[in-house]
Tab-separated table of C-alpha atoms and ligand atoms in Angstrom:
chain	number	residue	atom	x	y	z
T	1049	UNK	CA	-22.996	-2.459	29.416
T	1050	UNK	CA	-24.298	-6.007	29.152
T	1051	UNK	CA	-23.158	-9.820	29.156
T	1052	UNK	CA	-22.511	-11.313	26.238
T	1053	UNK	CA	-21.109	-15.258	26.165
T	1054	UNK	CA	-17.725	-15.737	23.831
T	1055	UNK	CA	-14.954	-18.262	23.735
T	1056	UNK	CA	-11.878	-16.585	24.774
T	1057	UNK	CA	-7.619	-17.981	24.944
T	1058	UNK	CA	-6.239	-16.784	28.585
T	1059	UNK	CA	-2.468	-17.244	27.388
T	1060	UNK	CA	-0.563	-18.264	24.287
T	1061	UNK	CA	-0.697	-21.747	25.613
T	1062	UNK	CA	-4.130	-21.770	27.615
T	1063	UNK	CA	-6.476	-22.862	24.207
T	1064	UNK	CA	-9.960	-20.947	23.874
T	1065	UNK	CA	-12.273	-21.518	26.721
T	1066	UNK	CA	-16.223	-19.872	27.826
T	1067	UNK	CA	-16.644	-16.671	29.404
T	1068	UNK	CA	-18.937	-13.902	29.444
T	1069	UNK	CA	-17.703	-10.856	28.884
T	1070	UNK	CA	-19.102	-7.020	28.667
T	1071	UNK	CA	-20.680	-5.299	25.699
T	1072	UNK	CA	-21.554	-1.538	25.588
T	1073	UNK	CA	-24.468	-0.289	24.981
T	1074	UNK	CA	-25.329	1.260	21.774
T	1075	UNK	CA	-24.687	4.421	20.938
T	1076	UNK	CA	-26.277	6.828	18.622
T	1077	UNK	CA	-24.089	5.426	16.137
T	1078	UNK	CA	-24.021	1.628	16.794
T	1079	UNK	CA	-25.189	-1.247	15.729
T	1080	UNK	CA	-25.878	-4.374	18.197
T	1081	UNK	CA	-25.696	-7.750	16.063
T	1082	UNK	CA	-26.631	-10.973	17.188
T	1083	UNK	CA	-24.134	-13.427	15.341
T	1084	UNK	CA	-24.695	-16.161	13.798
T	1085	UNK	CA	-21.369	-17.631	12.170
T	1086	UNK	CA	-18.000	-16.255	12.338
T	1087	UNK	CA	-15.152	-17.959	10.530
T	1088	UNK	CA	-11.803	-19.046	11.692
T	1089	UNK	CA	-9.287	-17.005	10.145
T	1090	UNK	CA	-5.476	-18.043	10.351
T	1091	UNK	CA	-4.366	-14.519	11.996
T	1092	UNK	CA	-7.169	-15.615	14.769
T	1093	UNK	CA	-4.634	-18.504	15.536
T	1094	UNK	CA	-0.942	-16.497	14.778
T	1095	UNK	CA	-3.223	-13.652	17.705
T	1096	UNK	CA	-4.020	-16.143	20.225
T	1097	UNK	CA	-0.878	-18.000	20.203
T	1098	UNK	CA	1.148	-14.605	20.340
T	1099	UNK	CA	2.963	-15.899	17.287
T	1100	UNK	CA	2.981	-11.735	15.789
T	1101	UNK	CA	4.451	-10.956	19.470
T	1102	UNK	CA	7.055	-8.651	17.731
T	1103	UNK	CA	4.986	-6.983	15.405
T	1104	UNK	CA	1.119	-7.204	17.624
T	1105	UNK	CA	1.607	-8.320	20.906
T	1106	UNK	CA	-1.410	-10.023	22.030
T	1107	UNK	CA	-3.443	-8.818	24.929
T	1108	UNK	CA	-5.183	-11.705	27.239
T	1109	UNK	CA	-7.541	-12.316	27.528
T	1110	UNK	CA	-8.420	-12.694	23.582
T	1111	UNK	CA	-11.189	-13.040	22.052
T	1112	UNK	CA	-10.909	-13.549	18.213
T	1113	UNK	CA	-12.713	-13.502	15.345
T	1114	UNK	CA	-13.237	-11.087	12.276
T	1115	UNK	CA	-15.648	-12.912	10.195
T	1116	UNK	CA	-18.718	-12.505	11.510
T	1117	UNK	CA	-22.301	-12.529	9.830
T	1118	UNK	CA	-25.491	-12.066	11.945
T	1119	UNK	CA	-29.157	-9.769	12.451
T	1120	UNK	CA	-29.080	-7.076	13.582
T	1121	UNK	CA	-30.967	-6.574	17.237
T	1122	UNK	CA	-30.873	-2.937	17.963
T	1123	UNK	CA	-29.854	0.093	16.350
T	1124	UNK	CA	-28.744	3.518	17.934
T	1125	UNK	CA	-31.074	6.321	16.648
T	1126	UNK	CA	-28.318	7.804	14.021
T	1127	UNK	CA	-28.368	4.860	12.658
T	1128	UNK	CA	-29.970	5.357	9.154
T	1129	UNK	CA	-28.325	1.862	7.241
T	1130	UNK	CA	-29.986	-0.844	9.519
T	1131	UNK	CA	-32.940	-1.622	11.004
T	1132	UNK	CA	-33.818	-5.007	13.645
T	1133	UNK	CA	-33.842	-8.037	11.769
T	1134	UNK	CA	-31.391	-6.880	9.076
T	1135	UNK	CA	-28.608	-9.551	8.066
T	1136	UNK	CA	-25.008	-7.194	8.634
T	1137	UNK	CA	-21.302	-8.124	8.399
T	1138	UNK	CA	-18.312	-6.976	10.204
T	1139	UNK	CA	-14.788	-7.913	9.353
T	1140	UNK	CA	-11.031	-6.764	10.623
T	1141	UNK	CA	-12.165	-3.302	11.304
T	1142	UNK	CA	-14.481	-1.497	14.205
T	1143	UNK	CA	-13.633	2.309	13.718
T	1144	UNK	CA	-10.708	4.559	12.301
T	1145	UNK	CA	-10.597	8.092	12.713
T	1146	UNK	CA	-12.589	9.380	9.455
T	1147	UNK	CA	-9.852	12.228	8.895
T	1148	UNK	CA	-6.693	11.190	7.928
T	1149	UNK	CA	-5.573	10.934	4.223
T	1150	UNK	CA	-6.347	6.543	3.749
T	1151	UNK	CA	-9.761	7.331	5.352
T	1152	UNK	CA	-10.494	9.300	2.565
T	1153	UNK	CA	-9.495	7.625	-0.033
T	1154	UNK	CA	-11.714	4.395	1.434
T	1155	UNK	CA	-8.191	3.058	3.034
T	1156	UNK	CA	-9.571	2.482	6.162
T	1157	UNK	CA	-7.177	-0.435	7.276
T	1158	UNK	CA	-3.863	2.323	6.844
T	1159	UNK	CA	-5.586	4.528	8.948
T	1160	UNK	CA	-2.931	5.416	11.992
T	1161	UNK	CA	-5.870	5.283	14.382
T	1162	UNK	CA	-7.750	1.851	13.445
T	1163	UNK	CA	-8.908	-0.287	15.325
T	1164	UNK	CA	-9.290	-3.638	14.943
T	1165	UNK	CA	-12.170	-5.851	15.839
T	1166	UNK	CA	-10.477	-7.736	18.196
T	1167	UNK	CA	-6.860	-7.763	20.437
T	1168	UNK	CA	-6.988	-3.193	20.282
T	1169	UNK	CA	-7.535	-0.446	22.681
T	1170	UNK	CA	-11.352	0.134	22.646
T	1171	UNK	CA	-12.061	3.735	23.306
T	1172	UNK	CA	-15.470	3.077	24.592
T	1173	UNK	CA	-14.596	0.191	27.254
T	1174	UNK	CA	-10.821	1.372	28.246
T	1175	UNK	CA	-9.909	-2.443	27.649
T	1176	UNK	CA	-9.464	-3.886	24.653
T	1177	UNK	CA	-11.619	-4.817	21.546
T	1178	UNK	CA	-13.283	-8.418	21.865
T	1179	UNK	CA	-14.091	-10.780	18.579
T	1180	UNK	CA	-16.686	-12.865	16.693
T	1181	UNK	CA	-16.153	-15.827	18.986
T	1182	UNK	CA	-19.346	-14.219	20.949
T	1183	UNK	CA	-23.047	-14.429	20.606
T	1184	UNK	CA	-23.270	-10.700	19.725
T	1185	UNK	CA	-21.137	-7.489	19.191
T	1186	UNK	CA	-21.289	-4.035	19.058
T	1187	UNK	CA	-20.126	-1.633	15.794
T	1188	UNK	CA	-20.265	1.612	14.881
T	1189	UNK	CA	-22.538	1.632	11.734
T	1190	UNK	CA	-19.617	3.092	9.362
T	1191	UNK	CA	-17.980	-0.083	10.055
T	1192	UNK	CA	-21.389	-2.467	9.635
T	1193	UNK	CA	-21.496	-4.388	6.016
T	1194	UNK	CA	-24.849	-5.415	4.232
T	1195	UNK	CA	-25.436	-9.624	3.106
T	1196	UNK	CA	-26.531	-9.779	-0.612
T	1197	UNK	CA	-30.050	-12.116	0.779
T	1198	UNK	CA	-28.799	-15.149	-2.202
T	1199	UNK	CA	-25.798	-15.925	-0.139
T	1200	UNK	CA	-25.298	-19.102	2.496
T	1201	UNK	CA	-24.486	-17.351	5.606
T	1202	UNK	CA	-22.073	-19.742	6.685
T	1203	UNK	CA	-20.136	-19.797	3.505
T	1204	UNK	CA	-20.208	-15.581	3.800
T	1205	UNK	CA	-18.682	-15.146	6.925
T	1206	UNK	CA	-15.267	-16.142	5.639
T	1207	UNK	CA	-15.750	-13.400	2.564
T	1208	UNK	CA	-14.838	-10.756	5.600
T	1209	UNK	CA	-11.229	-11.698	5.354
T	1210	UNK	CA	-10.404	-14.023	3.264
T	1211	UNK	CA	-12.696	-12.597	0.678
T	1212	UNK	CA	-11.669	-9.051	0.742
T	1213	UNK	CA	-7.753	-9.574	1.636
T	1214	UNK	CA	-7.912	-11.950	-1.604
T	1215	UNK	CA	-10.071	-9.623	-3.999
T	1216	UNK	CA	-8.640	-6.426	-3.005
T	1217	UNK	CA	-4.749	-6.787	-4.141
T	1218	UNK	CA	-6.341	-8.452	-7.902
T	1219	UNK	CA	-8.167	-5.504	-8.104
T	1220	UNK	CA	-5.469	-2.867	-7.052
T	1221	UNK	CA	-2.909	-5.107	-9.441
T	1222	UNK	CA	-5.496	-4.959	-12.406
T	1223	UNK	CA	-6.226	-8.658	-12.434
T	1224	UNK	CA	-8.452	-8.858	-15.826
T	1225	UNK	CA	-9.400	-12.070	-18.040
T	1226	UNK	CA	-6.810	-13.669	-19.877
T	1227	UNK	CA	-4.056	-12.830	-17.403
T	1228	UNK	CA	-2.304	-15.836	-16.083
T	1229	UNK	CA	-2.878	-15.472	-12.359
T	1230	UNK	CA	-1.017	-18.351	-9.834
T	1231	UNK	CA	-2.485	-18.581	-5.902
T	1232	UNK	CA	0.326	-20.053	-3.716
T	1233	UNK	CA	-1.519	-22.250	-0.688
T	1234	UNK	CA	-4.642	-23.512	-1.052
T	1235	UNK	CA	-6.149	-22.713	2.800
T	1236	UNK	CA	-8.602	-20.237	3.645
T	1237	UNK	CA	-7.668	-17.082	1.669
T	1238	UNK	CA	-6.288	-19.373	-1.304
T	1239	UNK	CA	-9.309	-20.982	-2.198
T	1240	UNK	CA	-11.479	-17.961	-2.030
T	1241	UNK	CA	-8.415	-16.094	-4.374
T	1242	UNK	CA	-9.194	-19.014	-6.880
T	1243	UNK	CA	-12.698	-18.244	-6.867
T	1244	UNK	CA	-12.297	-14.714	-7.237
T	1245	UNK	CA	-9.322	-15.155	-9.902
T	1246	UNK	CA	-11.730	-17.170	-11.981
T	1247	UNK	CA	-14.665	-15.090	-11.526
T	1248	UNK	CA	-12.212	-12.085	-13.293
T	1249	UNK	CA	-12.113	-14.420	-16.051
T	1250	UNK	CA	-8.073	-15.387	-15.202
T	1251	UNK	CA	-6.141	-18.451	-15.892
T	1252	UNK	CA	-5.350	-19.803	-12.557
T	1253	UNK	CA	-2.583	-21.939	-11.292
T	1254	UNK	CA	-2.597	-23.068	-7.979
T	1255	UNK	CA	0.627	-23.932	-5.678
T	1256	UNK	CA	0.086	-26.462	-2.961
T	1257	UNK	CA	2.111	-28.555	-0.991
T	1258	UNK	CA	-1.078	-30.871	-0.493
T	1259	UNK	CA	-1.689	-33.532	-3.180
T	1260	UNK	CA	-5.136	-34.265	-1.661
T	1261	UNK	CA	-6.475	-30.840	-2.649
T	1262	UNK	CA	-5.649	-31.223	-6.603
T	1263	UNK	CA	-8.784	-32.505	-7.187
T	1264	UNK	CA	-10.643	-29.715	-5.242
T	1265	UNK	CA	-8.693	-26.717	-6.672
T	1266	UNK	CA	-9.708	-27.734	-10.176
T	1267	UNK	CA	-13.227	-27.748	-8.843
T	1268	UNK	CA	-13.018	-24.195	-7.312
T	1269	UNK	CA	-12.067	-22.684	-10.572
T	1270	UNK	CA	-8.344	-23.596	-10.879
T	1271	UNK	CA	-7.216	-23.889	-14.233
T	1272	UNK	CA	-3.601	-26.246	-13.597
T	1273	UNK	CA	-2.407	-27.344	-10.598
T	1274	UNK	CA	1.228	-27.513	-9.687
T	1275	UNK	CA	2.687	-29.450	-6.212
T	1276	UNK	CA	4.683	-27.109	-5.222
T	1277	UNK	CA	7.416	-29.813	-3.587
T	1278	UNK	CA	7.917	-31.293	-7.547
T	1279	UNK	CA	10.833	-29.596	-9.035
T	1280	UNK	CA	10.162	-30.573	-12.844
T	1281	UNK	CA	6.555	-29.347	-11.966
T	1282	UNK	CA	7.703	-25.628	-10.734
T	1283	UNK	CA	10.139	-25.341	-13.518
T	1284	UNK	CA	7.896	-25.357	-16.809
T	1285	UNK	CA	6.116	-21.995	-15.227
T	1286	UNK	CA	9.123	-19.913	-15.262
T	1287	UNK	CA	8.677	-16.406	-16.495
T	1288	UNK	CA	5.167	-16.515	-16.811
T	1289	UNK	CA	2.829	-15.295	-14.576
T	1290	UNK	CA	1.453	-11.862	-14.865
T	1291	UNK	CA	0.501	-11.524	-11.260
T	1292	UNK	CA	0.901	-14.070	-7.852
T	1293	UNK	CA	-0.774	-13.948	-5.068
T	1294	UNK	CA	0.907	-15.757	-1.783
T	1295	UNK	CA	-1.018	-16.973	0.927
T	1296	UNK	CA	1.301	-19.170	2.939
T	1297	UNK	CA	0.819	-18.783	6.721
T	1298	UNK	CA	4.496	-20.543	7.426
T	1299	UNK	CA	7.948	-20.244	6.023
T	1300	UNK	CA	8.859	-21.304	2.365
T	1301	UNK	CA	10.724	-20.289	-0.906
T	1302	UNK	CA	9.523	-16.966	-1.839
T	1303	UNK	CA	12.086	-16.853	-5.105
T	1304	UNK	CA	10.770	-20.091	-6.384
T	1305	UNK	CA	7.368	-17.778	-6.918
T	1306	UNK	CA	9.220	-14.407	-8.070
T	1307	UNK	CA	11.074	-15.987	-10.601
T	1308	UNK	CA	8.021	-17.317	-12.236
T	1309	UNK	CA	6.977	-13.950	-12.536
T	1310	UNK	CA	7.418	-12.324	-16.471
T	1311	UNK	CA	8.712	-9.051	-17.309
T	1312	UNK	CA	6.799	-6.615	-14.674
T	1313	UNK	CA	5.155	-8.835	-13.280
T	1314	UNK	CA	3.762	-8.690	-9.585
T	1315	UNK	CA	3.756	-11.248	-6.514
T	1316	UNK	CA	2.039	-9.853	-3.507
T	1317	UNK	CA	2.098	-11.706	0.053
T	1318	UNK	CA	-1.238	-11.670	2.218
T	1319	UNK	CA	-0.047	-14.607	3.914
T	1320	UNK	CA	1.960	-14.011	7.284
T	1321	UNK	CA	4.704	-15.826	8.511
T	1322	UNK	CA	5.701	-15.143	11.813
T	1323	UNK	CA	9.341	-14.846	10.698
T	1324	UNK	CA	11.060	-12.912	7.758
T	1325	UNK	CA	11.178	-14.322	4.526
T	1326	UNK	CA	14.726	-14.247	2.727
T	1327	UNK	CA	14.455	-12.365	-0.844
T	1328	UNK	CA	16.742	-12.871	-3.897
T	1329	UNK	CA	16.918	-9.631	-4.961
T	1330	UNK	CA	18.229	-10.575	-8.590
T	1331	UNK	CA	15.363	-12.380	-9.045
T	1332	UNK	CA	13.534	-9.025	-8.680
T	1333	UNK	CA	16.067	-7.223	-10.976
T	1334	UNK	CA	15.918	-9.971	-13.621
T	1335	UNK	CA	12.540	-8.273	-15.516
T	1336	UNK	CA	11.710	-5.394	-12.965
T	1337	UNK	CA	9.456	-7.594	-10.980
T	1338	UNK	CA	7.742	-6.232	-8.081
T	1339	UNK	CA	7.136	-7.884	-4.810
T	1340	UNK	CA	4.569	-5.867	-2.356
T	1341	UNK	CA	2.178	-6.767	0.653
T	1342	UNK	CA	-1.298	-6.242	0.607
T	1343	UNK	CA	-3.530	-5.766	3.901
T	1344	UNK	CA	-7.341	-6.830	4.239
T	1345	UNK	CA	-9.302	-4.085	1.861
T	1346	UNK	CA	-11.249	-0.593	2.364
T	1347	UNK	CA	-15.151	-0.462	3.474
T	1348	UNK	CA	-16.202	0.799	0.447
T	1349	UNK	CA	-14.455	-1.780	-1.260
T	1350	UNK	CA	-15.488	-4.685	1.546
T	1351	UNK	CA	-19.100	-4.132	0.574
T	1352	UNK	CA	-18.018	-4.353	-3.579
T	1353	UNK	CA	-16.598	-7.557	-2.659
T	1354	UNK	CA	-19.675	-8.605	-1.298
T	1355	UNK	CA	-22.026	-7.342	-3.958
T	1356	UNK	CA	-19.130	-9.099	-6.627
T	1357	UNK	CA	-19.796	-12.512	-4.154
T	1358	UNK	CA	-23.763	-12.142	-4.417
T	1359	UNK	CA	-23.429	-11.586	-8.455
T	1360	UNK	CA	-21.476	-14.259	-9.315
T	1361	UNK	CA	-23.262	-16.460	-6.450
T	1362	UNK	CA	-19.137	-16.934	-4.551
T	1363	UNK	CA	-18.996	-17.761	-0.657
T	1364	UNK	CA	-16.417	-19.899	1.123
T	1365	UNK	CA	-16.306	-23.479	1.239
T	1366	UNK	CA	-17.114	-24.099	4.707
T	1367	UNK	CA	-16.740	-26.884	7.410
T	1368	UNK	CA	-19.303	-25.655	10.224
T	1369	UNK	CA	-18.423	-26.478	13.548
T	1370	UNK	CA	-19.997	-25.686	17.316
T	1371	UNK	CA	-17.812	-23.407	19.114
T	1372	UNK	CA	-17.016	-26.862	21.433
T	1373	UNK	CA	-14.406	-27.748	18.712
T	1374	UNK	CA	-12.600	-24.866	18.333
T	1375	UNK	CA	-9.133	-25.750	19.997
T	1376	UNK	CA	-9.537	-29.035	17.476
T	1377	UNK	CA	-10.148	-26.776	14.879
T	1378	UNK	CA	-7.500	-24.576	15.579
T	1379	UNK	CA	-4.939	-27.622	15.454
T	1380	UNK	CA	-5.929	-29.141	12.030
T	1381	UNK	CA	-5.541	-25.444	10.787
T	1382	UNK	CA	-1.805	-25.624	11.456
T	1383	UNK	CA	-2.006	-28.712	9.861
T	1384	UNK	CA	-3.819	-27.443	6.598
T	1385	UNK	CA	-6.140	-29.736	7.310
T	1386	UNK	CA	-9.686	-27.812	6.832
T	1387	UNK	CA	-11.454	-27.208	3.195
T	1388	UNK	CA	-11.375	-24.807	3.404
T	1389	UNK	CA	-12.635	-22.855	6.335
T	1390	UNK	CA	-14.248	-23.591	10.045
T	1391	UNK	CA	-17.046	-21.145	10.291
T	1392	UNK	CA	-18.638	-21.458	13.625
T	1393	UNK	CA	-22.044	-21.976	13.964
T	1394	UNK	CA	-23.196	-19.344	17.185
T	1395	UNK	CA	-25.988	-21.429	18.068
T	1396	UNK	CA	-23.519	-23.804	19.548
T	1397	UNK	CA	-22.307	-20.800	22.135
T	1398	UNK	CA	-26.099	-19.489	22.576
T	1399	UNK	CA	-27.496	-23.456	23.657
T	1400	UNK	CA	-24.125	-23.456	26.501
R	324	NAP	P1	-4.732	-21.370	6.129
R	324	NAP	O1	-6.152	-21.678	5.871
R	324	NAP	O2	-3.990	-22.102	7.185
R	324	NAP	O3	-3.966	-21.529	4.720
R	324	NAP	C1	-2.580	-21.429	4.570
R	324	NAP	C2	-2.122	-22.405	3.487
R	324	NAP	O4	-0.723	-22.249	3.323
R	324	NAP	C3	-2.307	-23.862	3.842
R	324	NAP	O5	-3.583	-24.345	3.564
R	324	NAP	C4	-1.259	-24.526	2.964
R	324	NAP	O6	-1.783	-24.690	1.639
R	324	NAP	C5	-0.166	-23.484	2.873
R	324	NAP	N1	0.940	-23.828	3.785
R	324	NAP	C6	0.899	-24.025	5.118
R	324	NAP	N2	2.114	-24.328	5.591
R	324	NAP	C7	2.950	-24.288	4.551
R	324	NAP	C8	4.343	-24.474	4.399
R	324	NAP	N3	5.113	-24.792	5.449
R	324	NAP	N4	4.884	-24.350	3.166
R	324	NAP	C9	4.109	-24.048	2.105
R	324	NAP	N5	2.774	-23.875	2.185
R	324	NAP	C10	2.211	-23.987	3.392
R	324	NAP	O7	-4.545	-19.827	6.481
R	324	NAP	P2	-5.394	-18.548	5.989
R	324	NAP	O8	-6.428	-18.256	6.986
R	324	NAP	O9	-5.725	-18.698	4.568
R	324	NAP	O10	-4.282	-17.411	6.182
R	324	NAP	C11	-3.078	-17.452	5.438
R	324	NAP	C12	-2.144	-16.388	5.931
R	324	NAP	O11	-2.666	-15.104	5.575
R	324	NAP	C13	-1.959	-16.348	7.438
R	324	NAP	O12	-0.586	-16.058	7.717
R	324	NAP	C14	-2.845	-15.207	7.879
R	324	NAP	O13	-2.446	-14.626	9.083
R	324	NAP	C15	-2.655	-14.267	6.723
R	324	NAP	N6	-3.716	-13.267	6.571
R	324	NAP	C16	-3.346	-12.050	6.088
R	324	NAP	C17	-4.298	-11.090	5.854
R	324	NAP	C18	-3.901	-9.782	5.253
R	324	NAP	O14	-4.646	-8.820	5.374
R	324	NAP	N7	-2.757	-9.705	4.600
R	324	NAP	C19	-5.634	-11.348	6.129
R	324	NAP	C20	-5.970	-12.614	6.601
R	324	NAP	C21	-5.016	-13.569	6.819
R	324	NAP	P3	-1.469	-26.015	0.793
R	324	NAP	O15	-1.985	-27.156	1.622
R	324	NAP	O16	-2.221	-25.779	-0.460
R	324	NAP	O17	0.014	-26.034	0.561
R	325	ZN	ZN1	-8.412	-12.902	8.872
């Protein structure tokens, strides 16, 4: 084992405060990385406040954070992908079990025996897993991502969620050019679904309850812009849309969105409210619509993401912040007040 400093929340009420905290040692296997920016993702804040107590209890202490970028320090002597000095990536996931049928099919995140980078039983500490908010980490190389060299490193970190939970459901559902694609929430994962949308060539309409982002979405790659509080606005889409993607972190009108759909059309929900969501079923009926959830994406398909972000030259739109503002941070989140992600800047933690 060794120290490593992190920010970590000591109760759903308690805010993120400095500790220091173990790290094993690397196996074989493992890969040590010294990070350098993780982003905040909106699940860090749902985790530390215990607001998924029913579904993912939290465990405290927590320690968030899944979108980490950093070099890589040491490498166990399996270790065939990395060398010191490499940049590497690590999102939601840490390990899985390698066996089971999602495994195979590059489904890590169904696997029954994930684990997730932060707030699960770790196996090799008997505690739980611990998160980006830290100057390093430690991951088993299957689960260890490689930086295209083009890309801002701040502005990547965020691609470990809110890239891949965004690009994996448009490419499961198909999402081609000339498809009329809408993006409901323009936070984190909404804005990088815009970019991605566009990049597939897509018409896309973004949803926002925030008239001070229309003039950004348009800029990100948004094609119309609809406030999703207008009424006469919301109505001239109905029946349209060949696939919606909804990334609202609160409660809100799920029908509205479904009945904008077209004949087969899909709406899939990343975003997760803490509470259920009532559905209309007619309005699924009405033109065999489909409503579905979609959850982070695959390794294999992580790393296409990336490769897709270093092509078409994609990363987040980032506000950097020192780890010292964190608990501000986390407050203007619930107040959709960020564009469009806080990545962290690790210096901050490693000058404490
Ligand atoms: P975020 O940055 O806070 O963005 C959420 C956006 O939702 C806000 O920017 C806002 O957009 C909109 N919104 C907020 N409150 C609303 C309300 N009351 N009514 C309507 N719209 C509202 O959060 P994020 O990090 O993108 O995460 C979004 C959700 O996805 C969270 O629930 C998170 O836990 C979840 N998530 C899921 C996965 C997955 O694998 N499925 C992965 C990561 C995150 P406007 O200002 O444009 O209205
Ligand atoms: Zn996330």
């Amino acid at each position: 084992m060794h120290k490593a400093k992190a920010w970590s929340a000591a109760s759903p009420t308690s805010g993120l405060a400095p500790t220091t905290i173990d790290r094993r040692e690397p196996t074989e296997t493992d890969v040590q990385i010294e990070i350098l920016f993780c982003g905040i993702c909106h699940s860090d804040l749902h985790q530390v406040r215990n607001e998924w107590k029913d579904v993912m209890p939290t465990a405290y202490p927590c320690i968030p954070g899944h979108e980490i970028v950093g070099r890589v320090t040491q490498v166990g002597s399996a270790v065939k992908k990395f060398k010191p000095g490499d940049l590497a990536a690590v999102g939601c996931m840490v390990d899985s079990d390698g066996t089971c049928a999602s495994c195979k099919d590059g489904l890590e995140q169904f696997c029954p025996n994930l684990t997730l980078t932060y707030n699960f039983p770790d196996k090799h500490t008997g505690g739980v897993t611990y998160g980006g908010y830290s100057d390093s980490i430690v991951v088993d190389q299957r689960f260890v991502l490689r930086v295209p060299e083009n890309l801002d490193l701040a502005g990547t970190a965020p691609l470990l969620c809110a890239g891949i939970t965004t690009y994996s459901p448009m490419r499961h559902w198909n999402v081609t050019g000339g498809q009329k694609v809408g993006v409901v929430g323009l936070g984190g994962l909404g804005h990088m679904a815009v970019k991605i949308a566009h990049a597939l060539g897509a018409h896309v309409v973004v949803f926002t309850t925030s008239p001070s982002k229309k003039d950004d979405a348009l800029r990100l790659g948004a094609d119309e812009i609809i406030l999703s509080r207008n009424a006469d606005e919301m109505k001239k889409h109905a029946g349209s849309f060949d696939f919606i993607l909804d990334a609202v972190a609160a409660q809100h009108d799920i029908n509205a969105y479904i009945n904008m759909l077209r004949r087969d059309g899909h709406i899939v929900m990343v975003g997760a409210p803490d509470q259920p969501l009532p559905v209309s079923v007619f309005g699924l009926l009405m033109g065999r619509r489909s409503l579905s959830g979609s959850l982070i994406g695959g390794i294999a398909e992580t790393q296409e993401m990336l490769d897709f972000c270093g092509q078409h030259n994609i990363t987040a739109d980032v506000e950097v912040i020192p780890i010292q503002k964190v608990n501000e941070a986390y407050e203007r989140l619930v107040k959709s007040d960020v564009k469009y992600r806080f990545s962290i800047d690790m210096a901050s933690l490693r000058s404490e």
